[in-house]
Protein backbone atom coordinates (compact mmCIF):
# COMPACT_ATOMS: atom_id res chain seq x y z
CA UNK A 1 0.00 0.00 0.00
CA UNK A 2 1.34 3.42 -0.96
CA UNK A 3 2.14 5.87 1.79
CA UNK A 4 -0.18 8.89 1.82
CA UNK A 5 1.03 12.49 1.65
CA UNK A 6 -1.26 15.51 1.87
CA UNK A 7 0.19 18.44 -0.12
CA UNK A 8 -1.12 21.88 0.88
CA UNK A 9 0.04 24.44 -1.69
CA UNK A 10 -1.81 27.35 -3.35
CA UNK A 11 0.58 27.68 -6.31
CA UNK A 12 -0.65 25.34 -9.07
CA UNK A 13 2.82 24.71 -10.55
CA UNK A 14 4.34 23.85 -7.16
CA UNK A 15 1.35 21.69 -6.26
CA UNK A 16 1.67 19.73 -9.50
CA UNK A 17 5.44 19.39 -9.10
CA UNK A 18 5.22 18.09 -5.52
CA UNK A 19 2.38 15.66 -6.30
CA UNK A 20 4.02 14.37 -9.50
CA UNK A 21 7.33 13.92 -7.72
CA UNK A 22 5.72 12.02 -4.84
CA UNK A 23 3.71 9.81 -7.21
CA UNK A 24 6.87 9.06 -9.23
CA UNK A 25 8.36 7.73 -5.97
CA UNK A 26 5.34 5.50 -5.24
CA UNK A 27 3.53 7.79 -2.77
CA UNK A 28 -0.19 8.55 -2.89
CA UNK A 29 -0.38 12.36 -3.05
CA UNK A 30 -3.55 14.29 -2.21
CA UNK A 31 -3.52 17.95 -3.36
CA UNK A 32 -5.12 20.76 -1.36
CA UNK A 33 -5.16 24.18 -3.05
CA UNK A 34 -7.00 26.15 -0.37
CA UNK A 35 -5.48 26.11 3.10
CA UNK A 36 -8.93 26.59 4.63
CA UNK A 37 -9.70 22.99 3.60
CA UNK A 38 -6.45 21.48 4.87
CA UNK A 39 -7.51 20.30 8.33
CA UNK A 40 -10.76 18.72 7.13
CA UNK A 41 -8.97 17.01 4.21
CA UNK A 42 -6.27 15.74 6.54
CA UNK A 43 -8.93 14.18 8.78
CA UNK A 44 -10.57 12.49 5.74
CA UNK A 45 -7.39 11.40 3.91
CA UNK A 46 -5.48 10.27 7.03
CA UNK A 47 -2.01 11.07 5.64
CA UNK A 48 1.27 9.79 7.03
CA UNK A 49 2.91 13.12 6.13
CA UNK A 50 1.77 16.67 5.33
CA UNK A 51 3.76 18.91 2.97
CA UNK A 52 2.73 22.46 3.92
CA UNK A 53 3.29 25.74 2.12
CA UNK A 54 3.60 28.54 4.65
CA UNK A 55 2.64 31.65 2.70
CA UNK A 56 -0.92 31.21 1.41
CA UNK A 57 -3.97 33.44 1.08
CA UNK A 58 -6.82 33.35 3.65
CA UNK A 59 -4.90 31.27 6.24
CA UNK A 60 -1.18 30.79 6.66
CA UNK A 61 0.57 27.45 6.85
CA UNK A 62 1.62 28.37 10.39
CA UNK A 63 -2.03 28.67 11.42
CA UNK A 64 -2.88 25.35 9.75
CA UNK A 65 0.02 23.63 11.52
CA UNK A 66 -1.19 25.02 14.85
CA UNK A 67 -4.75 23.77 14.17
CA UNK A 68 -3.42 20.33 13.25
CA UNK A 69 -1.28 20.10 16.38
CA UNK A 70 -4.36 20.87 18.52
CA UNK A 71 -6.39 18.11 16.82
CA UNK A 72 -6.12 14.76 18.62
CA UNK A 73 -6.38 12.80 15.35
CA UNK A 74 -3.78 14.89 13.46
CA UNK A 75 -1.25 16.01 16.07
CA UNK A 76 1.18 13.11 15.51
CA UNK A 77 1.36 13.47 11.71
CA UNK A 78 4.76 14.87 10.70
CA UNK A 79 4.68 18.16 8.80
CA UNK A 80 7.26 19.36 6.30
CA UNK A 81 7.10 23.11 5.73
CA UNK A 82 8.01 24.19 2.20
CA UNK A 83 8.38 27.92 1.95
CA UNK A 84 9.96 30.88 0.26
CA UNK A 85 10.52 32.35 3.73
CA UNK A 86 14.24 32.27 4.23
CA UNK A 87 14.76 35.16 6.58
CA UNK A 88 16.53 35.12 9.89
CA UNK A 89 14.46 33.30 12.48
CA UNK A 90 11.86 31.98 10.02
CA UNK A 91 12.91 28.34 10.32
CA UNK A 92 12.85 28.55 14.12
CA UNK A 93 9.40 30.17 14.09
CA UNK A 94 8.05 27.53 11.69
CA UNK A 95 9.50 24.66 13.73
CA UNK A 96 8.16 26.23 16.94
CA UNK A 97 4.66 26.15 15.40
CA UNK A 98 5.02 22.38 15.04
CA UNK A 99 6.71 21.67 11.69
CA UNK A 100 9.09 18.72 11.79
CA UNK A 101 11.15 19.83 8.79
CA UNK A 102 11.79 23.00 6.79
CA UNK A 103 12.67 23.15 3.09
CA UNK A 104 13.12 26.52 1.41
CA UNK A 105 12.04 27.38 -2.12
CA UNK A 106 13.27 27.05 -4.75
CA UNK A 107 13.51 23.43 -3.70
CA UNK A 108 16.06 20.81 -4.58
CA UNK A 109 14.12 17.76 -5.75
CA UNK A 110 16.68 15.46 -4.13
CA UNK A 111 16.48 17.30 -0.79
CA UNK A 112 12.68 17.33 -0.97
CA UNK A 113 12.54 13.53 -1.35
CA UNK A 114 15.21 13.00 1.33
CA UNK A 115 13.10 15.00 3.80
CA UNK A 116 9.92 13.15 2.80
CA UNK A 117 11.57 9.77 3.38
CA UNK A 118 13.14 10.90 6.66
CA UNK A 119 9.74 12.00 8.01
CA UNK A 120 7.76 8.96 6.90
CA UNK A 121 6.98 6.63 9.77
CA UNK A 122 9.03 3.47 9.54
CA UNK A 123 7.16 0.39 8.54
CA UNK A 124 7.26 -2.56 10.84
CA UNK A 125 9.69 -5.06 9.43
CA UNK A 126 7.99 -8.07 7.90
CA UNK A 127 8.28 -11.13 10.11
CA UNK A 128 11.00 -13.53 9.04
CA UNK A 129 9.64 -16.60 7.29
CA UNK A 130 9.54 -19.74 9.41
CA UNK A 131 12.38 -22.14 8.61
CA UNK A 132 11.49 -25.08 6.40
CA UNK A 133 11.01 -28.23 8.43
CA UNK A 134 13.73 -30.75 7.70
CA UNK A 135 13.48 -34.47 8.08
CA UNK A 136 16.00 -35.96 10.47
CA UNK A 137 18.92 -37.65 8.67
CA UNK A 138 18.65 -41.38 8.22
CA UNK A 139 20.81 -43.43 10.54
CA UNK A 140 24.36 -43.74 9.27
CA UNK A 141 23.97 -41.10 6.52
CA UNK A 142 24.71 -38.04 8.63
CA UNK A 143 27.13 -35.68 6.93
CA UNK A 144 29.62 -33.47 8.73
CA UNK A 145 28.51 -29.85 8.94
CA UNK A 146 29.80 -27.78 6.06
CA UNK A 147 31.48 -24.45 6.84
CA UNK A 148 29.41 -21.42 5.84
CA UNK A 149 31.53 -18.40 5.23
CA UNK A 150 35.25 -18.18 5.86
CA UNK A 151 35.89 -20.93 8.37
CA UNK A 152 32.63 -20.53 10.29
CA UNK A 153 30.26 -23.28 11.30
CA UNK A 154 26.67 -22.15 11.72
Short mmCIF file of N, CA, C and O in Angstrom, two decimals, residues 18-136:
data_model
loop_
_atom_site.label_atom_id
_atom_site.label_comp_id
_atom_site.label_asym_id
_atom_site.label_seq_id
_atom_site.Cartn_x
_atom_site.Cartn_y
_atom_site.Cartn_z
N UNK A 18 5.10 18.91 -6.74
CA UNK A 18 5.22 18.09 -5.52
C UNK A 18 4.44 16.79 -5.66
O UNK A 18 4.94 15.71 -5.33
N UNK A 19 3.20 16.87 -6.16
CA UNK A 19 2.38 15.66 -6.30
C UNK A 19 2.97 14.70 -7.33
O UNK A 19 3.03 13.49 -7.09
N UNK A 20 3.41 15.23 -8.47
CA UNK A 20 4.02 14.37 -9.50
C UNK A 20 5.29 13.70 -8.98
O UNK A 20 5.52 12.51 -9.22
N UNK A 21 6.09 14.46 -8.27
CA UNK A 21 7.33 13.92 -7.72
C UNK A 21 7.04 12.81 -6.71
O UNK A 21 7.65 11.74 -6.73
N UNK A 22 6.09 13.04 -5.83
CA UNK A 22 5.72 12.02 -4.84
C UNK A 22 5.16 10.78 -5.53
O UNK A 22 5.54 9.65 -5.18
N UNK A 23 4.29 10.97 -6.49
CA UNK A 23 3.71 9.81 -7.21
C UNK A 23 4.79 9.04 -7.96
O UNK A 23 4.73 7.80 -8.02
N UNK A 24 5.77 9.74 -8.53
CA UNK A 24 6.87 9.06 -9.23
C UNK A 24 7.69 8.19 -8.28
O UNK A 24 8.35 7.24 -8.71
N UNK A 25 7.64 8.51 -6.98
CA UNK A 25 8.36 7.73 -5.97
C UNK A 25 7.41 6.83 -5.18
O UNK A 25 7.69 6.48 -4.03
N UNK A 26 6.28 6.49 -5.79
CA UNK A 26 5.34 5.50 -5.24
C UNK A 26 4.56 5.96 -4.00
O UNK A 26 4.17 5.15 -3.18
N UNK A 27 4.35 7.27 -3.85
CA UNK A 27 3.53 7.79 -2.77
C UNK A 27 2.16 8.14 -3.34
O UNK A 27 2.04 8.48 -4.51
N UNK A 28 1.14 8.08 -2.51
CA UNK A 28 -0.19 8.55 -2.89
C UNK A 28 -0.26 10.00 -2.42
O UNK A 28 -0.17 10.28 -1.22
N UNK A 29 -0.38 10.93 -3.36
CA UNK A 29 -0.38 12.36 -3.05
C UNK A 29 -1.78 12.93 -3.21
O UNK A 29 -2.43 12.72 -4.23
N UNK A 30 -2.23 13.66 -2.20
CA UNK A 30 -3.55 14.29 -2.21
C UNK A 30 -3.35 15.80 -2.20
O UNK A 30 -2.85 16.37 -1.22
N UNK A 31 -3.72 16.50 -3.30
CA UNK A 31 -3.52 17.95 -3.36
C UNK A 31 -4.60 18.73 -2.65
O UNK A 31 -5.78 18.37 -2.69
N UNK A 32 -4.20 19.81 -1.98
CA UNK A 32 -5.12 20.76 -1.36
C UNK A 32 -4.66 22.15 -1.78
O UNK A 32 -3.56 22.57 -1.43
N UNK A 33 -5.51 22.86 -2.53
CA UNK A 33 -5.16 24.18 -3.05
C UNK A 33 -5.50 25.30 -2.08
O UNK A 33 -4.87 26.34 -2.08
N UNK A 34 -6.52 25.10 -1.28
CA UNK A 34 -7.00 26.15 -0.37
C UNK A 34 -6.72 25.71 1.06
O UNK A 34 -7.27 24.71 1.54
N UNK A 35 -5.87 26.45 1.73
CA UNK A 35 -5.48 26.11 3.10
C UNK A 35 -6.65 25.98 4.06
O UNK A 35 -6.57 25.26 5.04
N UNK A 36 -7.76 26.67 3.76
CA UNK A 36 -8.93 26.59 4.63
C UNK A 36 -9.53 25.18 4.66
O UNK A 36 -10.28 24.86 5.58
N UNK A 37 -9.20 24.37 3.67
CA UNK A 37 -9.70 22.99 3.60
C UNK A 37 -8.72 21.98 4.17
O UNK A 37 -9.04 20.79 4.27
N UNK A 38 -7.53 22.40 4.53
CA UNK A 38 -6.45 21.48 4.87
C UNK A 38 -6.76 20.57 6.06
O UNK A 38 -6.52 19.36 5.99
N UNK A 39 -7.27 21.11 7.14
CA UNK A 39 -7.51 20.30 8.33
C UNK A 39 -8.60 19.26 8.06
O UNK A 39 -8.43 18.07 8.39
N UNK A 40 -9.68 19.67 7.44
CA UNK A 40 -10.76 18.72 7.13
C UNK A 40 -10.27 17.63 6.18
O UNK A 40 -10.57 16.45 6.36
N UNK A 41 -9.50 18.01 5.16
CA UNK A 41 -8.97 17.01 4.21
C UNK A 41 -8.00 16.07 4.89
O UNK A 41 -7.97 14.88 4.60
N UNK A 42 -7.20 16.60 5.81
CA UNK A 42 -6.27 15.74 6.54
C UNK A 42 -7.04 14.71 7.36
O UNK A 42 -6.66 13.53 7.41
N UNK A 43 -8.12 15.12 7.98
CA UNK A 43 -8.93 14.18 8.78
C UNK A 43 -9.54 13.10 7.89
O UNK A 43 -9.64 11.95 8.28
N UNK A 44 -9.97 13.46 6.67
CA UNK A 44 -10.57 12.49 5.74
C UNK A 44 -9.53 11.56 5.12
O UNK A 44 -9.74 10.37 5.01
N UNK A 45 -8.41 12.13 4.67
CA UNK A 45 -7.39 11.40 3.91
C UNK A 45 -6.48 10.57 4.81
O UNK A 45 -5.92 9.58 4.37
N UNK A 46 -6.32 10.97 6.06
CA UNK A 46 -5.48 10.27 7.03
C UNK A 46 -4.04 10.07 6.49
O UNK A 46 -3.58 8.94 6.35
N UNK A 47 -3.36 11.18 6.21
CA UNK A 47 -2.01 11.07 5.64
C UNK A 47 -0.98 10.62 6.67
O UNK A 47 -1.20 10.73 7.87
N UNK A 48 0.14 10.13 6.17
CA UNK A 48 1.27 9.79 7.03
C UNK A 48 2.28 10.93 7.06
O UNK A 48 3.22 10.91 7.84
N UNK A 49 2.06 11.94 6.20
CA UNK A 49 2.91 13.12 6.13
C UNK A 49 2.11 14.24 5.50
O UNK A 49 1.29 14.00 4.61
N UNK A 50 2.37 15.48 5.95
CA UNK A 50 1.77 16.67 5.33
C UNK A 50 2.91 17.55 4.83
O UNK A 50 3.83 17.87 5.59
N UNK A 51 2.84 17.93 3.55
CA UNK A 51 3.76 18.91 2.97
C UNK A 51 2.98 20.23 2.96
O UNK A 51 1.91 20.32 2.36
N UNK A 52 3.50 21.24 3.67
CA UNK A 52 2.73 22.46 3.92
C UNK A 52 3.45 23.70 3.42
O UNK A 52 4.55 24.02 3.89
N UNK A 53 2.81 24.41 2.49
CA UNK A 53 3.29 25.74 2.12
C UNK A 53 2.98 26.66 3.29
O UNK A 53 1.99 26.47 4.00
N UNK A 54 3.81 27.64 3.52
CA UNK A 54 3.60 28.54 4.65
C UNK A 54 2.86 29.81 4.24
O UNK A 54 1.94 30.25 4.91
N UNK A 55 3.23 30.38 3.12
CA UNK A 55 2.64 31.65 2.70
C UNK A 55 1.50 31.38 1.72
O UNK A 55 1.72 31.10 0.55
N UNK A 56 0.26 31.45 2.23
CA UNK A 56 -0.92 31.21 1.41
C UNK A 56 -1.97 32.27 1.72
O UNK A 56 -1.93 32.87 2.80
N UNK A 57 -2.90 32.48 0.79
CA UNK A 57 -3.97 33.44 1.08
C UNK A 57 -4.98 32.86 2.07
O UNK A 57 -5.05 31.65 2.25
N UNK A 58 -5.73 33.69 2.72
CA UNK A 58 -6.82 33.35 3.65
C UNK A 58 -6.33 32.83 4.99
O UNK A 58 -6.82 33.25 6.02
N UNK A 59 -5.41 31.86 5.00
CA UNK A 59 -4.90 31.27 6.24
C UNK A 59 -3.46 30.85 5.96
O UNK A 59 -3.16 30.30 4.91
N UNK A 60 -2.58 31.13 6.89
CA UNK A 60 -1.18 30.79 6.66
C UNK A 60 -0.92 29.32 7.03
O UNK A 60 -1.67 28.70 7.79
N UNK A 61 0.16 28.80 6.49
CA UNK A 61 0.57 27.45 6.85
C UNK A 61 0.86 27.32 8.34
O UNK A 61 0.60 26.28 8.94
N UNK A 62 1.37 28.39 8.94
CA UNK A 62 1.62 28.37 10.39
C UNK A 62 0.32 28.15 11.16
O UNK A 62 0.27 27.37 12.11
N UNK A 63 -0.74 28.84 10.74
CA UNK A 63 -2.03 28.67 11.42
C UNK A 63 -2.57 27.26 11.22
O UNK A 63 -3.12 26.66 12.16
N UNK A 64 -2.41 26.72 10.03
CA UNK A 64 -2.88 25.35 9.75
C UNK A 64 -2.11 24.35 10.62
O UNK A 64 -2.70 23.44 11.21
N UNK A 65 -0.80 24.53 10.70
CA UNK A 65 0.02 23.63 11.52
C UNK A 65 -0.46 23.68 12.97
O UNK A 65 -0.64 22.65 13.62
N UNK A 66 -0.72 24.88 13.48
CA UNK A 66 -1.19 25.02 14.85
C UNK A 66 -2.54 24.33 15.05
O UNK A 66 -2.75 23.65 16.06
N UNK A 67 -3.45 24.45 14.08
CA UNK A 67 -4.75 23.77 14.17
C UNK A 67 -4.55 22.25 14.17
O UNK A 67 -5.22 21.54 14.93
N UNK A 68 -3.65 21.78 13.32
CA UNK A 68 -3.42 20.33 13.25
C UNK A 68 -2.82 19.80 14.55
O UNK A 68 -3.17 18.71 15.00
N UNK A 69 -1.93 20.55 15.15
CA UNK A 69 -1.28 20.10 16.38
C UNK A 69 -2.24 20.11 17.57
O UNK A 69 -2.00 19.42 18.56
N UNK A 70 -3.34 20.86 17.47
CA UNK A 70 -4.36 20.87 18.52
C UNK A 70 -5.41 19.77 18.32
O UNK A 70 -6.20 19.50 19.21
N UNK A 71 -5.40 19.14 17.15
CA UNK A 71 -6.39 18.11 16.82
C UNK A 71 -5.86 16.74 17.24
O UNK A 71 -4.79 16.32 16.80
N UNK A 72 -6.60 16.04 18.08
CA UNK A 72 -6.12 14.76 18.62
C UNK A 72 -5.85 13.72 17.53
O UNK A 72 -4.97 12.88 17.68
N UNK A 73 -6.58 13.77 16.43
CA UNK A 73 -6.38 12.80 15.35
C UNK A 73 -5.16 13.16 14.48
O UNK A 73 -4.54 12.29 13.90
N UNK A 74 -4.80 14.43 14.40
CA UNK A 74 -3.78 14.89 13.46
C UNK A 74 -2.45 15.24 14.11
O UNK A 74 -1.44 15.35 13.41
N UNK A 75 -2.43 15.42 15.42
CA UNK A 75 -1.25 16.01 16.07
C UNK A 75 0.04 15.21 15.88
O UNK A 75 1.11 15.77 15.96
N UNK A 76 -0.04 13.91 15.64
CA UNK A 76 1.18 13.11 15.51
C UNK A 76 1.70 13.02 14.07
O UNK A 76 2.77 12.46 13.84
N UNK A 77 0.94 13.54 13.12
CA UNK A 77 1.36 13.47 11.71
C UNK A 77 2.52 14.45 11.50
O UNK A 77 2.40 15.63 11.81
N UNK A 78 3.65 13.95 10.96
CA UNK A 78 4.76 14.87 10.70
C UNK A 78 4.40 15.88 9.60
O UNK A 78 3.65 15.56 8.68
N UNK A 79 4.95 17.08 9.75
CA UNK A 79 4.68 18.16 8.80
C UNK A 79 6.00 18.70 8.27
O UNK A 79 6.89 19.04 9.05
N UNK A 80 6.09 18.78 6.94
CA UNK A 80 7.26 19.36 6.30
C UNK A 80 6.84 20.70 5.71
O UNK A 80 6.01 20.75 4.80
N UNK A 81 7.39 21.77 6.24
CA UNK A 81 7.10 23.11 5.73
C UNK A 81 7.96 23.36 4.50
O UNK A 81 9.16 23.12 4.51
N UNK A 82 7.31 23.82 3.44
CA UNK A 82 8.01 24.19 2.20
C UNK A 82 7.66 25.64 1.96
O UNK A 82 6.49 25.98 1.78
N UNK A 83 8.68 26.50 1.97
CA UNK A 83 8.38 27.92 1.95
C UNK A 83 9.45 28.77 1.29
O UNK A 83 10.61 28.38 1.25
N UNK A 84 9.02 29.91 0.81
CA UNK A 84 9.96 30.88 0.26
C UNK A 84 10.53 31.75 1.38
O UNK A 84 11.46 32.50 1.17
N UNK A 85 9.96 31.63 2.59
CA UNK A 85 10.52 32.35 3.73
C UNK A 85 11.92 31.82 3.98
O UNK A 85 12.11 30.65 4.20
N UNK A 86 12.88 32.70 3.95
CA UNK A 86 14.24 32.27 4.23
C UNK A 86 14.95 33.31 5.09
O UNK A 86 16.16 33.36 5.10
N UNK A 87 14.18 34.12 5.75
CA UNK A 87 14.76 35.16 6.58
C UNK A 87 15.26 34.64 7.90
O UNK A 87 14.97 33.51 8.30
N UNK A 88 15.99 35.47 8.59
CA UNK A 88 16.53 35.12 9.89
C UNK A 88 15.39 34.82 10.86
O UNK A 88 14.45 35.60 11.00
N UNK A 89 15.46 33.67 11.49
CA UNK A 89 14.46 33.30 12.48
C UNK A 89 13.23 32.61 11.92
O UNK A 89 12.41 32.10 12.69
N UNK A 90 13.05 32.60 10.59
CA UNK A 90 11.86 31.98 10.02
C UNK A 90 11.80 30.48 10.28
O UNK A 90 10.75 29.95 10.66
N UNK A 91 12.92 29.79 10.09
CA UNK A 91 12.91 28.34 10.32
C UNK A 91 12.56 28.04 11.78
O UNK A 91 11.74 27.15 12.06
N UNK A 92 13.13 28.77 12.71
CA UNK A 92 12.85 28.55 14.12
C UNK A 92 11.38 28.79 14.44
O UNK A 92 10.76 28.03 15.19
N UNK A 93 10.82 29.85 13.87
CA UNK A 93 9.40 30.17 14.09
C UNK A 93 8.50 29.07 13.52
O UNK A 93 7.53 28.66 14.15
N UNK A 94 8.85 28.57 12.34
CA UNK A 94 8.05 27.53 11.69
C UNK A 94 8.14 26.22 12.47
O UNK A 94 7.15 25.54 12.69
N UNK A 95 9.34 25.88 12.92
CA UNK A 95 9.50 24.66 13.73
C UNK A 95 8.79 24.80 15.08
O UNK A 95 8.21 23.85 15.58
N UNK A 96 8.83 26.01 15.66
CA UNK A 96 8.16 26.23 16.94
C UNK A 96 6.64 26.06 16.81
O UNK A 96 5.97 25.64 17.75
N UNK A 97 6.10 26.33 15.63
CA UNK A 97 4.66 26.15 15.40
C UNK A 97 4.29 24.67 15.33
O UNK A 97 3.13 24.31 15.49
N UNK A 98 5.30 23.81 15.07
CA UNK A 98 5.02 22.38 15.04
C UNK A 98 5.53 21.65 13.81
O UNK A 98 5.35 20.44 13.69
N UNK A 99 6.17 22.35 12.87
CA UNK A 99 6.71 21.67 11.69
C UNK A 99 7.90 20.82 12.10
O UNK A 99 8.71 21.21 12.92
N UNK A 100 7.99 19.64 11.50
CA UNK A 100 9.09 18.72 11.79
C UNK A 100 10.29 18.93 10.88
O UNK A 100 11.38 18.47 11.20
N UNK A 101 10.06 19.57 9.74
CA UNK A 101 11.15 19.83 8.79
C UNK A 101 10.84 21.13 8.06
O UNK A 101 9.69 21.58 8.00
N UNK A 102 11.89 21.70 7.46
CA UNK A 102 11.79 23.00 6.79
C UNK A 102 12.62 22.91 5.52
O UNK A 102 13.80 22.59 5.57
N UNK A 103 11.97 23.15 4.37
CA UNK A 103 12.67 23.15 3.09
C UNK A 103 12.33 24.48 2.42
O UNK A 103 11.16 24.83 2.27
N UNK A 104 13.37 25.22 2.03
CA UNK A 104 13.12 26.52 1.41
C UNK A 104 13.02 26.40 -0.10
O UNK A 104 13.62 25.53 -0.72
N UNK A 105 12.20 27.31 -0.67
CA UNK A 105 12.04 27.38 -2.12
C UNK A 105 13.08 28.34 -2.66
O UNK A 105 13.42 29.30 -1.97
N UNK A 106 13.55 28.18 -3.87
CA UNK A 106 13.27 27.05 -4.75
C UNK A 106 13.85 25.77 -4.16
O UNK A 106 14.92 25.79 -3.56
N UNK A 107 13.11 24.68 -4.34
CA UNK A 107 13.51 23.43 -3.70
C UNK A 107 14.47 22.63 -4.58
O UNK A 107 14.47 22.74 -5.79
N UNK A 108 15.27 21.84 -3.92
CA UNK A 108 16.06 20.81 -4.58
C UNK A 108 15.20 19.56 -4.54
O UNK A 108 14.74 19.15 -3.47
N UNK A 109 14.96 18.95 -5.69
CA UNK A 109 14.12 17.76 -5.75
C UNK A 109 14.71 16.63 -4.90
O UNK A 109 13.97 15.90 -4.22
N UNK A 110 16.01 16.51 -4.92
CA UNK A 110 16.68 15.46 -4.13
C UNK A 110 16.45 15.73 -2.64
O UNK A 110 16.07 14.83 -1.89
N UNK A 111 16.67 16.96 -2.21
CA UNK A 111 16.48 17.30 -0.79
C UNK A 111 15.03 17.12 -0.38
O UNK A 111 14.73 16.63 0.72
N UNK A 112 14.10 17.49 -1.25
CA UNK A 112 12.68 17.33 -0.97
C UNK A 112 12.38 15.86 -0.67
O UNK A 112 11.76 15.53 0.34
N UNK A 113 12.83 14.96 -1.54
CA UNK A 113 12.54 13.53 -1.35
C UNK A 113 13.29 12.96 -0.15
O UNK A 113 12.77 12.09 0.55
N UNK A 114 14.48 13.46 0.13
CA UNK A 114 15.21 13.00 1.33
C UNK A 114 14.42 13.36 2.59
O UNK A 114 14.29 12.54 3.50
N UNK A 115 13.89 14.57 2.64
CA UNK A 115 13.10 15.00 3.80
C UNK A 115 11.82 14.19 3.91
O UNK A 115 11.43 13.80 5.01
N UNK A 116 11.15 13.95 2.78
CA UNK A 116 9.92 13.15 2.80
C UNK A 116 10.21 11.77 3.39
O UNK A 116 9.53 11.31 4.30
N UNK A 117 11.24 11.12 2.88
CA UNK A 117 11.57 9.77 3.38
C UNK A 117 11.97 9.78 4.85
O UNK A 117 11.64 8.88 5.60
N UNK A 118 12.70 10.82 5.26
CA UNK A 118 13.14 10.90 6.66
C UNK A 118 11.95 11.08 7.61
O UNK A 118 12.00 10.61 8.75
N UNK A 119 10.89 11.73 7.15
CA UNK A 119 9.74 12.00 8.01
C UNK A 119 8.69 10.90 7.99
O UNK A 119 7.83 10.85 8.87
N UNK A 120 8.75 10.04 6.99
CA UNK A 120 7.76 8.96 6.90
C UNK A 120 7.94 7.99 8.06
O UNK A 120 9.06 7.58 8.35
N UNK A 121 6.85 7.62 8.69
CA UNK A 121 6.98 6.63 9.77
C UNK A 121 7.54 5.33 9.22
O UNK A 121 7.19 4.92 8.11
N UNK A 122 8.43 4.72 9.98
CA UNK A 122 9.03 3.47 9.54
C UNK A 122 7.99 2.38 9.57
O UNK A 122 7.16 2.31 10.47
N UNK A 123 8.06 1.54 8.57
CA UNK A 123 7.16 0.39 8.54
C UNK A 123 7.70 -0.68 9.46
O UNK A 123 8.91 -0.81 9.62
N UNK A 124 6.81 -1.43 10.03
CA UNK A 124 7.26 -2.56 10.84
C UNK A 124 7.92 -3.56 9.91
O UNK A 124 7.38 -3.85 8.85
N UNK A 125 9.07 -4.10 10.31
CA UNK A 125 9.69 -5.06 9.43
C UNK A 125 8.79 -6.30 9.32
O UNK A 125 8.14 -6.69 10.27
N UNK A 126 8.78 -6.87 8.12
CA UNK A 126 7.99 -8.07 7.90
C UNK A 126 8.58 -9.20 8.73
O UNK A 126 9.80 -9.31 8.87
N UNK A 127 7.73 -10.04 9.32
CA UNK A 127 8.28 -11.13 10.11
C UNK A 127 9.09 -12.07 9.22
O UNK A 127 8.75 -12.28 8.07
N UNK A 128 10.16 -12.61 9.79
CA UNK A 128 11.00 -13.53 9.04
C UNK A 128 10.21 -14.80 8.78
O UNK A 128 9.45 -15.26 9.63
N UNK A 129 10.36 -15.37 7.57
CA UNK A 129 9.64 -16.60 7.29
C UNK A 129 10.11 -17.72 8.21
O UNK A 129 11.28 -17.78 8.60
N UNK A 130 9.19 -18.59 8.56
CA UNK A 130 9.54 -19.74 9.41
C UNK A 130 10.48 -20.65 8.64
O UNK A 130 10.33 -20.83 7.43
N UNK A 131 11.46 -21.24 9.32
CA UNK A 131 12.38 -22.14 8.61
C UNK A 131 11.63 -23.36 8.12
O UNK A 131 10.67 -23.82 8.72
N UNK A 132 12.07 -23.86 6.98
CA UNK A 132 11.49 -25.08 6.40
C UNK A 132 11.75 -26.24 7.32
O UNK A 132 12.88 -26.43 7.77
N UNK A 133 10.74 -27.05 7.61
CA UNK A 133 11.01 -28.23 8.43
C UNK A 133 11.89 -29.20 7.66
O UNK A 133 11.73 -29.37 6.45
N UNK A 134 12.84 -29.80 8.35
CA UNK A 134 13.73 -30.75 7.70
C UNK A 134 13.58 -32.10 8.37
O UNK A 134 13.48 -32.19 9.60
N UNK A 135 13.57 -33.11 7.55
CA UNK A 135 13.48 -34.47 8.08
C UNK A 135 14.80 -34.82 8.74
O UNK A 135 15.87 -34.40 8.28
N UNK A 136 14.73 -35.56 9.84
CA UNK A 136 16.00 -35.96 10.47
C UNK A 136 16.78 -36.87 9.52
O UNK A 136 16.20 -37.61 8.73
#
